[in-house]
Amino acid sequence: MRRFGLSVFFIAVLAIATTLACGSSPRILQSVSLTPPTAGAQGSPVQFTATGYFNQQPSPVKLLTANWGACYQNQRTAAVSVSADGLAQCAAGAVGTYTVWAVAQRGGDSCGPAGTIPANPCGGAGECQVTGAAQLTCP
């Protein structure tokens, strides 16, 4: 009986150690939102901010590293440029409403490799890229 008790104790310690060594489930980005959700450029640049919502705390958090871009009618466009920190600027002569997008840059914040940008974020980010979008109106 004593041997059986030691075996159970050893198996329990081994199971606890294995669980602790493997860590908890990964922190996964579930959604991204951009603020402001709509903006009018009025001839000046507009600052957008990306916020990530994760399945674990801390959440939500400002995404400090994101890939940014702009689209018009589901196609990439050069009529709006967006800097690495989310500052959007309408090009000379740009008129209309454009979609500004941001996707997490770190591989851990999406399920693709680090730096992966979806082929067409405005027309569908793909299954592994969580993308946030906002609207920018150029005069």
Short mmCIF file of C-alpha atoms in Angstrom, two decimals:
data_model
loop_
_atom_site.label_atom_id
_atom_site.label_comp_id
_atom_site.label_asym_id
_atom_site.label_seq_id
_atom_site.Cartn_x
_atom_site.Cartn_y
_atom_site.Cartn_z
CA MET A 1 0.00 0.00 0.00
CA ARG A 2 2.84 2.36 0.79
CA ARG A 3 4.40 1.84 -2.65
CA PHE A 4 1.11 2.65 -4.33
CA GLY A 5 0.83 5.91 -2.37
CA LEU A 6 4.33 7.01 -3.45
CA SER A 7 3.55 6.19 -7.07
CA VAL A 8 0.39 8.28 -7.02
CA PHE A 9 2.28 11.12 -5.32
CA PHE A 10 5.08 10.94 -7.93
CA ILE A 11 2.58 10.96 -10.82
CA ALA A 12 0.74 13.95 -9.32
CA VAL A 13 4.00 15.92 -8.89
CA LEU A 14 5.03 15.04 -12.45
CA ALA A 15 1.66 16.18 -13.84
CA ILE A 16 1.83 19.49 -11.97
CA ALA A 17 5.42 20.11 -13.09
CA THR A 18 4.56 19.37 -16.72
CA THR A 19 1.56 21.71 -16.61
CA LEU A 20 3.62 24.53 -15.11
CA ALA A 21 6.48 23.99 -17.58
CA CYS A 22 4.18 24.21 -20.58
CA GLY A 23 2.62 27.49 -19.43
CA SER A 24 -0.85 28.70 -20.08
CA SER A 25 -2.68 29.05 -23.35
CA PRO A 26 -1.32 31.74 -25.71
CA ARG A 27 -2.63 35.28 -25.69
CA ILE A 28 -4.53 35.74 -28.95
CA LEU A 29 -5.65 38.94 -30.63
CA GLN A 30 -9.40 38.68 -31.26
CA SER A 31 -10.22 42.07 -32.77
CA VAL A 32 -8.78 45.48 -33.64
CA SER A 33 -10.61 48.79 -33.61
CA LEU A 34 -9.41 52.14 -34.94
CA THR A 35 -10.18 55.51 -33.45
CA PRO A 36 -11.59 57.70 -34.62
CA PRO A 37 -13.92 55.37 -36.56
CA THR A 38 -14.64 58.15 -39.08
CA ALA A 39 -12.75 61.36 -39.81
CA GLY A 40 -12.67 64.20 -42.29
CA ALA A 41 -9.19 65.26 -43.37
CA GLN A 42 -10.13 68.90 -44.12
CA GLY A 43 -6.68 69.38 -45.67
CA SER A 44 -4.79 68.19 -42.56
CA PRO A 45 -3.38 64.79 -41.55
CA VAL A 46 -5.55 62.67 -39.25
CA GLN A 47 -4.09 60.57 -36.42
CA PHE A 48 -5.60 57.09 -36.07
CA THR A 49 -4.98 54.77 -33.11
CA ALA A 50 -5.26 50.97 -33.20
CA THR A 51 -6.57 49.16 -30.13
CA GLY A 52 -6.24 45.40 -29.78
CA TYR A 53 -8.70 43.22 -27.90
CA PHE A 54 -7.19 39.96 -26.63
CA ASN A 55 -8.58 36.76 -25.13
CA GLN A 56 -6.50 37.36 -21.96
CA GLN A 57 -5.56 40.37 -19.86
CA PRO A 58 -4.25 42.92 -20.38
CA SER A 59 -6.97 43.82 -22.81
CA PRO A 60 -7.72 46.14 -24.51
CA VAL A 61 -4.32 47.64 -25.29
CA LYS A 62 -3.02 50.18 -27.78
CA LEU A 63 -1.15 48.35 -30.56
CA LEU A 64 2.23 50.05 -30.62
CA THR A 65 3.36 48.16 -33.71
CA ALA A 66 0.94 47.75 -36.59
CA ASN A 67 1.05 47.74 -40.37
CA TRP A 68 -1.11 50.54 -41.78
CA GLY A 69 -2.56 51.26 -45.19
CA ALA A 70 -5.53 52.60 -47.12
CA CYS A 71 -7.98 51.28 -49.69
CA TYR A 72 -10.63 52.66 -51.96
CA GLN A 73 -13.47 50.42 -53.18
CA ASN A 74 -11.71 47.29 -51.85
CA GLN A 75 -8.43 48.04 -53.66
CA ARG A 76 -5.21 49.48 -52.31
CA THR A 77 -4.73 53.12 -53.16
CA ALA A 78 -1.99 55.73 -53.17
CA ALA A 79 -4.55 58.52 -52.72
CA VAL A 80 -4.13 58.20 -48.94
CA SER A 81 -0.81 57.52 -47.24
CA VAL A 82 -0.63 56.20 -43.68
CA SER A 83 2.57 56.39 -41.62
CA ALA A 84 3.89 53.62 -39.36
CA ASP A 85 2.23 55.31 -36.38
CA GLY A 86 -1.21 55.75 -38.00
CA LEU A 87 -1.02 59.31 -39.33
CA ALA A 88 -3.16 59.42 -42.50
CA GLN A 89 -2.76 62.08 -45.19
CA CYS A 90 -4.83 62.63 -48.33
CA ALA A 91 -2.81 63.11 -51.51
CA ALA A 92 -3.32 66.25 -53.56
CA GLY A 93 -6.53 65.88 -55.55
CA ALA A 94 -7.87 62.94 -53.51
CA VAL A 95 -11.64 63.15 -53.15
CA GLY A 96 -13.97 60.62 -51.55
CA THR A 97 -14.20 58.27 -48.59
CA TYR A 98 -11.30 55.86 -48.08
CA THR A 99 -10.81 52.93 -45.73
CA VAL A 100 -7.81 53.20 -43.42
CA TRP A 101 -6.73 49.81 -42.01
CA ALA A 102 -4.33 48.47 -39.41
CA VAL A 103 -3.20 44.90 -38.80
CA ALA A 104 -1.07 43.69 -35.90
CA GLN A 105 2.61 43.64 -36.82
CA ARG A 106 3.86 41.10 -34.30
CA GLY A 107 3.30 37.48 -35.22
CA GLY A 108 2.01 36.79 -31.70
CA ASP A 109 -0.73 39.36 -32.22
CA SER A 110 -2.07 37.51 -35.23
CA CYS A 111 -1.64 33.96 -36.41
CA GLY A 112 0.69 34.75 -39.30
CA PRO A 113 4.44 35.29 -39.20
CA ALA A 114 5.77 38.62 -37.95
CA GLY A 115 5.36 41.43 -40.46
CA THR A 116 2.80 39.56 -42.57
CA ILE A 117 0.39 41.89 -44.37
CA PRO A 118 -2.75 40.39 -45.90
CA ALA A 119 -2.99 40.51 -49.68
CA ASN A 120 -5.98 42.86 -49.59
CA PRO A 121 -6.92 44.06 -46.09
CA CYS A 122 -9.87 46.08 -47.38
CA GLY A 123 -11.36 43.18 -49.31
CA GLY A 124 -10.84 40.60 -46.58
CA ALA A 125 -7.89 40.19 -44.29
CA GLY A 126 -7.70 36.43 -44.51
CA GLU A 127 -8.17 33.93 -41.75
CA CYS A 128 -4.99 34.77 -39.86
CA GLN A 129 -4.94 38.54 -39.85
CA VAL A 130 -7.14 40.48 -37.47
CA THR A 131 -7.69 43.84 -39.14
CA GLY A 132 -9.28 47.05 -37.90
CA ALA A 133 -10.72 49.65 -40.26
CA ALA A 134 -11.93 53.25 -40.18
CA GLN A 135 -13.22 55.72 -42.76
CA LEU A 136 -11.35 58.84 -43.89
CA THR A 137 -13.05 61.42 -46.07
CA CYS A 138 -10.79 63.52 -48.27
CA PRO A 139 -12.05 66.88 -49.51
#
